[in-house]
C-alpha positions as a Python dict, from the first residue, in 0.01 Angstrom:
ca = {
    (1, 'X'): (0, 0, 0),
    (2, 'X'): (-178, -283, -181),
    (3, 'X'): (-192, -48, -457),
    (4, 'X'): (191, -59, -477),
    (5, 'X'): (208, -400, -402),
    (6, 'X'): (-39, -500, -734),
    (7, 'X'): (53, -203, -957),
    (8, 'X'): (426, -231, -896),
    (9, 'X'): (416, -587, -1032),
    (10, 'X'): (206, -478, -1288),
    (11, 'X'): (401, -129, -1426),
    (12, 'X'): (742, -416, -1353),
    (13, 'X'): (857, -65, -1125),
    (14, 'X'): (1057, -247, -820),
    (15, 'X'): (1093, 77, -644),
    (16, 'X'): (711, 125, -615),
    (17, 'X'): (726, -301, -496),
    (18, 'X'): (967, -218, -265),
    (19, 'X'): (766, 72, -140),
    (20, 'X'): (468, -164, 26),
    (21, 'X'): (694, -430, 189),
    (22, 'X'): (842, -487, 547),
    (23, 'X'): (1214, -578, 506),
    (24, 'X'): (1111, -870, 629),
    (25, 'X'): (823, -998, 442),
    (26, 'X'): (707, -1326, 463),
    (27, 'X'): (519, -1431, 122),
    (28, 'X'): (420, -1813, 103),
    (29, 'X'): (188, -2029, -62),
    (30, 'X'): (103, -2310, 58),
    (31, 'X'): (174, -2639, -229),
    (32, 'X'): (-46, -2928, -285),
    (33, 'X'): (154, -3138, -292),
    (34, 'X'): (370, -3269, -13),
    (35, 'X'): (747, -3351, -48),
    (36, 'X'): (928, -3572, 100),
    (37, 'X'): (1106, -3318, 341),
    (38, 'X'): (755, -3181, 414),
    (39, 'X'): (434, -3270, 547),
    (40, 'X'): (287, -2934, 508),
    (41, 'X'): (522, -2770, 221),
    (42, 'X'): (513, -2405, 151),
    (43, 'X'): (660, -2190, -131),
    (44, 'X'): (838, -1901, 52),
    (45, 'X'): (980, -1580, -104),
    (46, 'X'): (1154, -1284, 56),
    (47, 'X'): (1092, -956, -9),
    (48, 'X'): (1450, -902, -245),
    (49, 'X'): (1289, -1169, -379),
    (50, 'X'): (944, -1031, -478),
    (51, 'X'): (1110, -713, -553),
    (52, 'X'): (1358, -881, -824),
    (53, 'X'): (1040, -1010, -1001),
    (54, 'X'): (895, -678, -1048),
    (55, 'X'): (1228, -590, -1149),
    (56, 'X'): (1236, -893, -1450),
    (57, 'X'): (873, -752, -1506),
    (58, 'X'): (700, -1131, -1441),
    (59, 'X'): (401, -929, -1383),
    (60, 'X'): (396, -675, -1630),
    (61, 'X'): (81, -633, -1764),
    (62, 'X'): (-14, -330, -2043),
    (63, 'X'): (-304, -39, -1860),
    (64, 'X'): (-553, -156, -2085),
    (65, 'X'): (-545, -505, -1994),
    (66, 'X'): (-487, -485, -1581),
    (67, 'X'): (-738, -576, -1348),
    (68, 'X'): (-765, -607, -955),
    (69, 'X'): (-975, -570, -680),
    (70, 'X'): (-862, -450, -343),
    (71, 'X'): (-1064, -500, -7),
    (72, 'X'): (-953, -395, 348),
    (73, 'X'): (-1062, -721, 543),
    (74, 'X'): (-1030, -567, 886),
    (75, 'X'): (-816, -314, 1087),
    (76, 'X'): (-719, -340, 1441),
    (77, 'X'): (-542, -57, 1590),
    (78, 'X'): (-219, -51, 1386),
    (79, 'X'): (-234, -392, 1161),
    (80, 'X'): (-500, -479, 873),
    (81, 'X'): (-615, -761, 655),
    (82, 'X'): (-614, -684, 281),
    (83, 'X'): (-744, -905, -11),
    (84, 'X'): (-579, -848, -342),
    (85, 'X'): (-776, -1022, -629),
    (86, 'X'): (-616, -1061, -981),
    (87, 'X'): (-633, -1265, -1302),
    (88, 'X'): (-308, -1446, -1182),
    (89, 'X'): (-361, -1458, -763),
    (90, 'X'): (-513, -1403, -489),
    (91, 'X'): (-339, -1273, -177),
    (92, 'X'): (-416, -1223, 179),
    (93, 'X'): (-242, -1007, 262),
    (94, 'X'): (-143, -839, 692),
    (95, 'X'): (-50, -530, 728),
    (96, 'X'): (155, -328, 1028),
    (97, 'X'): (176, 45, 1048),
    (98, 'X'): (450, 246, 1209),
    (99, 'X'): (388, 605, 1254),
    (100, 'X'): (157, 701, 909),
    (101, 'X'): (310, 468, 722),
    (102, 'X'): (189, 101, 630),
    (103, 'X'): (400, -218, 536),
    (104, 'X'): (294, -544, 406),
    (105, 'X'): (457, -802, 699),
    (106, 'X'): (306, -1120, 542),
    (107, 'X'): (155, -1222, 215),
    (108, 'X'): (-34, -1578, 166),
    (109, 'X'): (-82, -1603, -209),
    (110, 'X'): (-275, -1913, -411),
    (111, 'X'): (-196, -1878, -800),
    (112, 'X'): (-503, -1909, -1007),
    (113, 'X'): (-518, -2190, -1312),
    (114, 'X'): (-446, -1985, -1596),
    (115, 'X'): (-613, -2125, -1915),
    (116, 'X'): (-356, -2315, -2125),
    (117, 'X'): (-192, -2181, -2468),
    (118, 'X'): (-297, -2381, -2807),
    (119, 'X'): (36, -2607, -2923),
    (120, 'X'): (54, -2493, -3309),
}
């Protein structure tokens, strides 16, 4: 499933995205920065939401250049912990299963500093 999740984003396939989630996914990060409406702000995105960015291929990364690690934090009966490491995040990631099959229910995700682009 976190396969999907990562790979999805990566290949920009939103059927293979789409595959992984819950329809009601919960994916937040949590900002630095307060606003005024919010002591503790989070970012929040659905999972149409996730799915269109696989689908504008924000993500898309070519084979050669992908990387990611994948660890199963814990399992309890029928819902996990998963950490999916990138170059561009890192998400926590808690899983539910139904039957054989497992869904990603809620994501926490930090975005990494990416190094910035010389101005020519």
């Amino acid at each position: 499933v976190a396969r999907d999740y990562v790979d999805g984003q990566y290949d920009g396939d939103p059927s293979r995205v789409a595959s992984a989630l819950h329809p009601d996914l919960a994916k937040r990060a949590v900002r630095e920065q307060p606003t005024a409406r919010e002591l503790a702000p989070l970012r929040r995105m659905s999972a149409d939401e996730l799915i269109d960015t696989a689908r504008l291929g924000v993500l898309k990364v070519p084979p050669s250049e992908r990387k990611r690690e994948i660890k199963v934090l814990d399992i309890a009966g029928n819902i996990a912990v998963v950490r999916v490491d990138t170059p561009f995040f890192v998400d926590f990631l808690e899983l539910g299963r139904t039957g054989n099959r497992w869904l990603i229910v809620n994501a926490l995700w930090w975005n990494k500093p990416q190094p910035s682009q010389p101005k020519e």
